[in-house]
Amino acid sequence: GSGSGQTMKIDPMYKKLGESIRWHREQAGLTQYELADAIGCTRPSIQMMERGAQRIHLDVLKRIATATHVTVASLLPYSLFR
């Protein structure tokens, strides 16, 4: 359908956040499927988040932190603190 194929320009901040989420997911030994299941979303959503192509709400970030056994602050890219 028209309109469904639009690609969002990836924000560098979200790209870094996505990389951080992927790193912490891997450190926790979780697949994208397992993380999706743990936080109540789909694997394509996880893929989008890790690519930086999806804005992530704080409540979702909190669930990701819980699932990967880290704090929300540790998921945030270092560049946000400078």
PDB file of N, CA and C in Angstrom:
ATOM      1  N   GLY A   1       0.821  -1.203   0.000  1.00  0.00           N
ATOM      2  CA  GLY A   1       0.000   0.000   0.000  1.00  0.00           C
ATOM      3  C   GLY A   1       0.857   1.255   0.000  1.00  0.00           C
ATOM      4  N   SER A   2       0.368   2.342  -0.517  1.00  0.00           N
ATOM      5  CA  SER A   2       1.167   3.558  -0.549  1.00  0.00           C
ATOM      6  C   SER A   2       1.288   4.140   0.853  1.00  0.00           C
ATOM      7  N   GLY A   3       2.479   4.677   1.147  1.00  0.00           N
ATOM      8  CA  GLY A   3       2.701   5.261   2.461  1.00  0.00           C
ATOM      9  C   GLY A   3       3.345   4.293   3.434  1.00  0.00           C
ATOM     10  N   SER A   4       3.205   2.995   3.203  1.00  0.00           N
ATOM     11  CA  SER A   4       3.762   2.035   4.156  1.00  0.00           C
ATOM     12  C   SER A   4       5.253   1.809   3.932  1.00  0.00           C
ATOM     13  N   GLY A   5       5.748   2.182   2.763  1.00  0.00           N
ATOM     14  CA  GLY A   5       7.150   1.930   2.469  1.00  0.00           C
ATOM     15  C   GLY A   5       8.058   3.107   2.753  1.00  0.00           C
ATOM     16  N   GLN A   6       7.564   4.102   3.456  1.00  0.00           N
ATOM     17  CA  GLN A   6       8.401   5.270   3.711  1.00  0.00           C
ATOM     18  C   GLN A   6       9.499   4.940   4.715  1.00  0.00           C
ATOM     19  N   THR A   7      10.704   5.413   4.425  1.00  0.00           N
ATOM     20  CA  THR A   7      11.814   5.127   5.328  1.00  0.00           C
ATOM     21  C   THR A   7      12.126   6.370   6.134  1.00  0.00           C
ATOM     22  N   MET A   8      12.246   6.185   7.444  1.00  0.00           N
ATOM     23  CA  MET A   8      12.574   7.288   8.325  1.00  0.00           C
ATOM     24  C   MET A   8      14.076   7.532   8.256  1.00  0.00           C
ATOM     25  N   LYS A   9      14.482   8.783   8.220  1.00  0.00           N
ATOM     26  CA  LYS A   9      15.901   9.098   8.288  1.00  0.00           C
ATOM     27  C   LYS A   9      16.376   8.717   9.689  1.00  0.00           C
ATOM     28  N   ILE A  10      17.447   7.943   9.730  1.00  0.00           N
ATOM     29  CA  ILE A  10      17.916   7.457  11.025  1.00  0.00           C
ATOM     30  C   ILE A  10      18.679   8.548  11.776  1.00  0.00           C
ATOM     31  N   ASP A  11      18.180   8.850  12.963  1.00  0.00           N
ATOM     32  CA  ASP A  11      18.786   9.837  13.849  1.00  0.00           C
ATOM     33  C   ASP A  11      20.026   9.198  14.484  1.00  0.00           C
ATOM     34  N   PRO A  12      21.192   9.876  14.397  1.00  0.00           N
ATOM     35  CA  PRO A  12      22.432   9.309  14.953  1.00  0.00           C
ATOM     36  C   PRO A  12      22.307   8.918  16.432  1.00  0.00           C
ATOM     37  N   MET A  13      21.532   9.670  17.189  1.00  0.00           N
ATOM     38  CA  MET A  13      21.342   9.372  18.605  1.00  0.00           C
ATOM     39  C   MET A  13      20.643   8.013  18.777  1.00  0.00           C
ATOM     40  N   TYR A  14      19.614   7.774  17.947  1.00  0.00           N
ATOM     41  CA  TYR A  14      18.889   6.509  18.031  1.00  0.00           C
ATOM     42  C   TYR A  14      19.719   5.358  17.464  1.00  0.00           C
ATOM     43  N   LYS A  15      20.594   5.664  16.497  1.00  0.00           N
ATOM     44  CA  LYS A  15      21.491   4.646  15.956  1.00  0.00           C
ATOM     45  C   LYS A  15      22.428   4.170  17.064  1.00  0.00           C
ATOM     46  N   LYS A  16      22.975   5.108  17.822  1.00  0.00           N
ATOM     47  CA  LYS A  16      23.870   4.766  18.937  1.00  0.00           C
ATOM     48  C   LYS A  16      23.111   4.005  20.035  1.00  0.00           C
ATOM     49  N   LEU A  17      21.889   4.436  20.312  1.00  0.00           N
ATOM     50  CA  LEU A  17      21.072   3.750  21.308  1.00  0.00           C
ATOM     51  C   LEU A  17      20.813   2.312  20.862  1.00  0.00           C
ATOM     52  N   GLY A  18      20.512   2.142  19.583  1.00  0.00           N
ATOM     53  CA  GLY A  18      20.270   0.806  19.031  1.00  0.00           C
ATOM     54  C   GLY A  18      21.483  -0.098  19.146  1.00  0.00           C
ATOM     55  N   GLU A  19      22.663   0.484  18.867  1.00  0.00           N
ATOM     56  CA  GLU A  19      23.903  -0.287  18.983  1.00  0.00           C
ATOM     57  C   GLU A  19      24.116  -0.727  20.427  1.00  0.00           C
ATOM     58  N   SER A  20      23.796   0.163  21.352  1.00  0.00           N
ATOM     59  CA  SER A  20      23.931  -0.142  22.779  1.00  0.00           C
ATOM     60  C   SER A  20      22.966  -1.260  23.190  1.00  0.00           C
ATOM     61  N   ILE A  21      21.736  -1.170  22.706  1.00  0.00           N
ATOM     62  CA  ILE A  21      20.739  -2.204  23.020  1.00  0.00           C
ATOM     63  C   ILE A  21      21.202  -3.556  22.482  1.00  0.00           C
ATOM     64  N   ARG A  22      21.700  -3.573  21.235  1.00  0.00           N
ATOM     65  CA  ARG A  22      22.180  -4.824  20.652  1.00  0.00           C
ATOM     66  C   ARG A  22      23.328  -5.396  21.492  1.00  0.00           C
ATOM     67  N   TRP A  23      24.283  -4.537  21.877  1.00  0.00           N
ATOM     68  CA  TRP A  23      25.431  -4.993  22.662  1.00  0.00           C
ATOM     69  C   TRP A  23      24.985  -5.605  23.993  1.00  0.00           C
ATOM     70  N   HIS A  24      24.081  -4.902  24.683  1.00  0.00           N
ATOM     71  CA  HIS A  24      23.607  -5.408  25.978  1.00  0.00           C
ATOM     72  C   HIS A  24      22.765  -6.679  25.822  1.00  0.00           C
ATOM     73  N   ARG A  25      22.001  -6.760  24.734  1.00  0.00           N
ATOM     74  CA  ARG A  25      21.220  -7.980  24.467  1.00  0.00           C
ATOM     75  C   ARG A  25      22.171  -9.164  24.292  1.00  0.00           C
ATOM     76  N   GLU A  26      23.231  -8.955  23.513  1.00  0.00           N
ATOM     77  CA  GLU A  26      24.193 -10.030  23.265  1.00  0.00           C
ATOM     78  C   GLU A  26      24.941 -10.409  24.549  1.00  0.00           C
ATOM     79  N   GLN A  27      25.289  -9.396  25.352  1.00  0.00           N
ATOM     80  CA  GLN A  27      25.956  -9.666  26.634  1.00  0.00           C
ATOM     81  C   GLN A  27      25.065 -10.510  27.541  1.00  0.00           C
ATOM     82  N   ALA A  28      23.750 -10.281  27.450  1.00  0.00           N
ATOM     83  CA  ALA A  28      22.800 -11.033  28.277  1.00  0.00           C
ATOM     84  C   ALA A  28      22.509 -12.419  27.692  1.00  0.00           C
ATOM     85  N   GLY A  29      23.080 -12.696  26.519  1.00  0.00           N
ATOM     86  CA  GLY A  29      22.893 -14.002  25.889  1.00  0.00           C
ATOM     87  C   GLY A  29      21.516 -14.193  25.292  1.00  0.00           C
ATOM     88  N   LEU A  30      20.867 -13.092  24.915  1.00  0.00           N
ATOM     89  CA  LEU A  30      19.512 -13.171  24.363  1.00  0.00           C
ATOM     90  C   LEU A  30      19.513 -13.004  22.844  1.00  0.00           C
ATOM     91  N   THR A  31      18.656 -13.766  22.176  1.00  0.00           N
ATOM     92  CA  THR A  31      18.424 -13.543  20.749  1.00  0.00           C
ATOM     93  C   THR A  31      17.417 -12.407  20.608  1.00  0.00           C
ATOM     94  N   GLN A  32      17.253 -11.907  19.395  1.00  0.00           N
ATOM     95  CA  GLN A  32      16.230 -10.878  19.157  1.00  0.00           C
ATOM     96  C   GLN A  32      14.846 -11.423  19.499  1.00  0.00           C
ATOM     97  N   TYR A  33      14.606 -12.696  19.182  1.00  0.00           N
ATOM     98  CA  TYR A  33      13.318 -13.324  19.507  1.00  0.00           C
ATOM     99  C   TYR A  33      13.082 -13.341  21.010  1.00  0.00           C
ATOM    100  N   GLU A  34      14.111 -13.724  21.768  1.00  0.00           N
ATOM    101  CA  GLU A  34      13.980 -13.830  23.217  1.00  0.00           C
ATOM    102  C   GLU A  34      13.750 -12.468  23.862  1.00  0.00           C
ATOM    103  N   LEU A  35      14.474 -11.447  23.381  1.00  0.00           N
ATOM    104  CA  LEU A  35      14.269 -10.106  23.927  1.00  0.00           C
ATOM    105  C   LEU A  35      12.856  -9.614  23.594  1.00  0.00           C
ATOM    106  N   ALA A  36      12.442  -9.835  22.354  1.00  0.00           N
ATOM    107  CA  ALA A  36      11.092  -9.429  21.939  1.00  0.00           C
ATOM    108  C   ALA A  36      10.043 -10.069  22.851  1.00  0.00           C
ATOM    109  N   ASP A  37      10.209 -11.359  23.106  1.00  0.00           N
ATOM    110  CA  ASP A  37       9.277 -12.089  23.960  1.00  0.00           C
ATOM    111  C   ASP A  37       9.294 -11.533  25.383  1.00  0.00           C
ATOM    112  N   ALA A  38      10.494 -11.225  25.879  1.00  0.00           N
ATOM    113  CA  ALA A  38      10.642 -10.737  27.251  1.00  0.00           C
ATOM    114  C   ALA A  38      10.006  -9.361  27.462  1.00  0.00           C
ATOM    115  N   ILE A  39      10.029  -8.523  26.425  1.00  0.00           N
ATOM    116  CA  ILE A  39       9.493  -7.166  26.608  1.00  0.00           C
ATOM    117  C   ILE A  39       8.113  -6.977  25.971  1.00  0.00           C
ATOM    118  N   GLY A  40       7.596  -8.028  25.353  1.00  0.00           N
ATOM    119  CA  GLY A  40       6.245  -7.964  24.806  1.00  0.00           C
ATOM    120  C   GLY A  40       6.116  -7.227  23.491  1.00  0.00           C
ATOM    121  N   CYS A  41       7.115  -7.426  22.609  1.00  0.00           N
ATOM    122  CA  CYS A  41       6.982  -6.849  21.267  1.00  0.00           C
ATOM    123  C   CYS A  41       7.405  -7.902  20.248  1.00  0.00           C
ATOM    124  N   THR A  42       7.537  -7.513  18.985  1.00  0.00           N
ATOM    125  CA  THR A  42       7.893  -8.464  17.935  1.00  0.00           C
ATOM    126  C   THR A  42       9.369  -8.342  17.575  1.00  0.00           C
ATOM    127  N   ARG A  43       9.920  -9.388  16.942  1.00  0.00           N
ATOM    128  CA  ARG A  43      11.313  -9.352  16.522  1.00  0.00           C
ATOM    129  C   ARG A  43      11.575  -8.212  15.534  1.00  0.00           C
ATOM    130  N   PRO A  44      10.682  -7.964  14.548  1.00  0.00           N
ATOM    131  CA  PRO A  44      10.937  -6.820  13.665  1.00  0.00           C
ATOM    132  C   PRO A  44      11.071  -5.499  14.429  1.00  0.00           C
ATOM    133  N   SER A  45      10.326  -5.343  15.522  1.00  0.00           N
ATOM    134  CA  SER A  45      10.467  -4.136  16.349  1.00  0.00           C
ATOM    135  C   SER A  45      11.865  -4.050  16.938  1.00  0.00           C
ATOM    136  N   ILE A  46      12.380  -5.188  17.430  1.00  0.00           N
ATOM    137  CA  ILE A  46      13.727  -5.222  17.983  1.00  0.00           C
ATOM    138  C   ILE A  46      14.742  -4.860  16.898  1.00  0.00           C
ATOM    139  N   GLN A  47      14.558  -5.433  15.703  1.00  0.00           N
ATOM    140  CA  GLN A  47      15.461  -5.122  14.586  1.00  0.00           C
ATOM    141  C   GLN A  47      15.467  -3.625  14.291  1.00  0.00           C
ATOM    142  N   MET A  48      14.267  -3.033  14.271  1.00  0.00           N
ATOM    143  CA  MET A  48      14.151  -1.593  14.002  1.00  0.00           C
ATOM    144  C   MET A  48      14.841  -0.775  15.093  1.00  0.00           C
ATOM    145  N   MET A  49      14.627  -1.165  16.353  1.00  0.00           N
ATOM    146  CA  MET A  49      15.255  -0.457  17.469  1.00  0.00           C
ATOM    147  C   MET A  49      16.763  -0.528  17.373  1.00  0.00           C
ATOM    148  N   GLU A  50      17.284  -1.719  17.086  1.00  0.00           N
ATOM    149  CA  GLU A  50      18.730  -1.913  17.046  1.00  0.00           C
ATOM    150  C   GLU A  50      19.363  -1.194  15.858  1.00  0.00           C
ATOM    151  N   ARG A  51      18.585  -0.979  14.807  1.00  0.00           N
ATOM    152  CA  ARG A  51      19.070  -0.222  13.647  1.00  0.00           C
ATOM    153  C   ARG A  51      18.988   1.280  13.885  1.00  0.00           C
ATOM    154  N   GLY A  52      18.216   1.675  14.902  1.00  0.00           N
ATOM    155  CA  GLY A  52      18.025   3.089  15.165  1.00  0.00           C
ATOM    156  C   GLY A  52      16.882   3.666  14.354  1.00  0.00           C
ATOM    157  N   ALA A  53      16.077   2.784  13.765  1.00  0.00           N
ATOM    158  CA  ALA A  53      14.990   3.224  12.890  1.00  0.00           C
ATOM    159  C   ALA A  53      13.664   3.365  13.629  1.00  0.00           C
ATOM    160  N   GLN A  54      13.685   3.173  14.941  1.00  0.00           N
ATOM    161  CA  GLN A  54      12.453   3.283  15.716  1.00  0.00           C
ATOM    162  C   GLN A  54      12.691   4.079  16.988  1.00  0.00           C
ATOM    163  N   ARG A  55      11.855   5.071  17.211  1.00  0.00           N
ATOM    164  CA  ARG A  55      11.910   5.842  18.457  1.00  0.00           C
ATOM    165  C   ARG A  55      11.460   4.919  19.591  1.00  0.00           C
ATOM    166  N   ILE A  56      12.163   4.981  20.703  1.00  0.00           N
ATOM    167  CA  ILE A  56      11.871   4.050  21.790  1.00  0.00           C
ATOM    168  C   ILE A  56      11.332   4.800  23.002  1.00  0.00           C
ATOM    169  N   HIS A  57      10.139   4.424  23.448  1.00  0.00           N
ATOM    170  CA  HIS A  57       9.541   5.043  24.634  1.00  0.00           C
ATOM    171  C   HIS A  57      10.298   4.596  25.886  1.00  0.00           C
ATOM    172  N   LEU A  58      10.276   5.433  26.893  1.00  0.00           N
ATOM    173  CA  LEU A  58      10.983   5.132  28.140  1.00  0.00           C
ATOM    174  C   LEU A  58      10.512   3.839  28.795  1.00  0.00           C
ATOM    175  N   ASP A  59       9.213   3.554  28.729  1.00  0.00           N
ATOM    176  CA  ASP A  59       8.720   2.329  29.359  1.00  0.00           C
ATOM    177  C   ASP A  59       9.283   1.087  28.664  1.00  0.00           C
ATOM    178  N   VAL A  60       9.475   1.184  27.342  1.00  0.00           N
ATOM    179  CA  VAL A  60      10.065   0.073  26.587  1.00  0.00           C
ATOM    180  C   VAL A  60      11.546  -0.063  26.954  1.00  0.00           C
ATOM    181  N   LEU A  61      12.218   1.089  27.067  1.00  0.00           N
ATOM    182  CA  LEU A  61      13.629   1.092  27.463  1.00  0.00           C
ATOM    183  C   LEU A  61      13.803   0.435  28.839  1.00  0.00           C
ATOM    184  N   LYS A  62      12.869   0.729  29.733  1.00  0.00           N
ATOM    185  CA  LYS A  62      12.900   0.140  31.076  1.00  0.00           C
ATOM    186  C   LYS A  62      12.753  -1.381  30.999  1.00  0.00           C
ATOM    187  N   ARG A  63      11.853  -1.858  30.135  1.00  0.00           N
ATOM    188  CA  ARG A  63      11.672  -3.306  29.976  1.00  0.00           C
ATOM    189  C   ARG A  63      12.917  -3.966  29.375  1.00  0.00           C
ATOM    190  N   ILE A  64      13.555  -3.257  28.427  1.00  0.00           N
ATOM    191  CA  ILE A  64      14.793  -3.780  27.824  1.00  0.00           C
ATOM    192  C   ILE A  64      15.885  -3.869  28.899  1.00  0.00           C
ATOM    193  N   ALA A  65      15.993  -2.826  29.718  1.00  0.00           N
ATOM    194  CA  ALA A  65      16.985  -2.807  30.789  1.00  0.00           C
ATOM    195  C   ALA A  65      16.766  -3.979  31.748  1.00  0.00           C
ATOM    196  N   THR A  66      15.510  -4.190  32.131  1.00  0.00           N
ATOM    197  CA  THR A  66      15.175  -5.291  33.041  1.00  0.00           C
ATOM    198  C   THR A  66      15.534  -6.640  32.409  1.00  0.00           C
ATOM    199  N   ALA A  67      15.190  -6.807  31.143  1.00  0.00           N
ATOM    200  CA  ALA A  67      15.441  -8.079  30.450  1.00  0.00           C
ATOM    201  C   ALA A  67      16.931  -8.361  30.270  1.00  0.00           C
ATOM    202  N   THR A  68      17.730  -7.296  30.162  1.00  0.00           N
ATOM    203  CA  THR A  68      19.171  -7.472  29.944  1.00  0.00           C
ATOM    204  C   THR A  68      19.973  -7.284  31.232  1.00  0.00           C
ATOM    205  N   HIS A  69      19.265  -7.096  32.345  1.00  0.00           N
ATOM    206  CA  HIS A  69      19.878  -7.000  33.684  1.00  0.00           C
ATOM    207  C   HIS A  69      20.809  -5.796  33.840  1.00  0.00           C
ATOM    208  N   VAL A  70      20.415  -4.671  33.237  1.00  0.00           N
ATOM    209  CA  VAL A  70      21.191  -3.444  33.407  1.00  0.00           C
ATOM    210  C   VAL A  70      20.242  -2.301  33.760  1.00  0.00           C
ATOM    211  N   THR A  71      20.803  -1.127  34.049  1.00  0.00           N
ATOM    212  CA  THR A  71      19.976   0.047  34.326  1.00  0.00           C
ATOM    213  C   THR A  71      19.625   0.732  33.011  1.00  0.00           C
ATOM    214  N   VAL A  72      18.575   1.532  33.027  1.00  0.00           N
ATOM    215  CA  VAL A  72      18.216   2.318  31.838  1.00  0.00           C
ATOM    216  C   VAL A  72      19.391   3.224  31.475  1.00  0.00           C
ATOM    217  N   ALA A  73      20.024   3.825  32.484  1.00  0.00           N
ATOM    218  CA  ALA A  73      21.150   4.740  32.232  1.00  0.00           C
ATOM    219  C   ALA A  73      22.282   4.048  31.474  1.00  0.00           C
ATOM    220  N   SER A  74      22.522   2.779  31.779  1.00  0.00           N
ATOM    221  CA  SER A  74      23.623   2.090  31.103  1.00  0.00           C
ATOM    222  C   SER A  74      23.297   1.765  29.644  1.00  0.00           C
ATOM    223  N   LEU A  75      22.019   1.784  29.285  1.00  0.00           N
ATOM    224  CA  LEU A  75      21.638   1.577  27.882  1.00  0.00           C
ATOM    225  C   LEU A  75      21.860   2.842  27.051  1.00  0.00           C
ATOM    226  N   LEU A  76      21.801   3.997  27.715  1.00  0.00           N
ATOM    227  CA  LEU A  76      21.924   5.259  26.989  1.00  0.00           C
ATOM    228  C   LEU A  76      23.338   5.456  26.474  1.00  0.00           C
ATOM    229  N   PRO A  77      23.462   5.894  25.215  1.00  0.00           N
ATOM    230  CA  PRO A  77      24.798   6.108  24.657  1.00  0.00           C
ATOM    231  C   PRO A  77      25.562   7.206  25.415  1.00  0.00           C
ATOM    232  N   TYR A  78      26.853   6.995  25.554  1.00  0.00           N
ATOM    233  CA  TYR A  78      27.718   7.928  26.265  1.00  0.00           C
ATOM    234  C   TYR A  78      27.594   9.349  25.740  1.00  0.00           C
ATOM    235  N   SER A  79      27.390   9.485  24.427  1.00  0.00           N
ATOM    236  CA  SER A  79      27.320  10.813  23.802  1.00  0.00           C
ATOM    237  C   SER A  79      26.196  11.686  24.372  1.00  0.00           C
ATOM    238  N   LEU A  80      25.181  11.047  24.945  1.00  0.00           N
ATOM    239  CA  LEU A  80      24.083  11.822  25.553  1.00  0.00           C
ATOM    240  C   LEU A  80      24.508  12.546  26.823  1.00  0.00           C
ATOM    241  N   PHE A  81      25.595  12.057  27.432  1.00  0.00           N
ATOM    242  CA  PHE A  81      26.019  12.627  28.707  1.00  0.00           C
ATOM    243  C   PHE A  81      27.065  13.725  28.561  1.00  0.00           C
ATOM    244  N   ARG A  82      27.443  14.029  27.301  1.00  0.00           N
ATOM    245  CA  ARG A  82      28.483  15.036  27.094  1.00  0.00           C
ATOM    246  C   ARG A  82      27.883  16.347  26.638  1.00  0.00           C
TER     247      ARG A  82
END
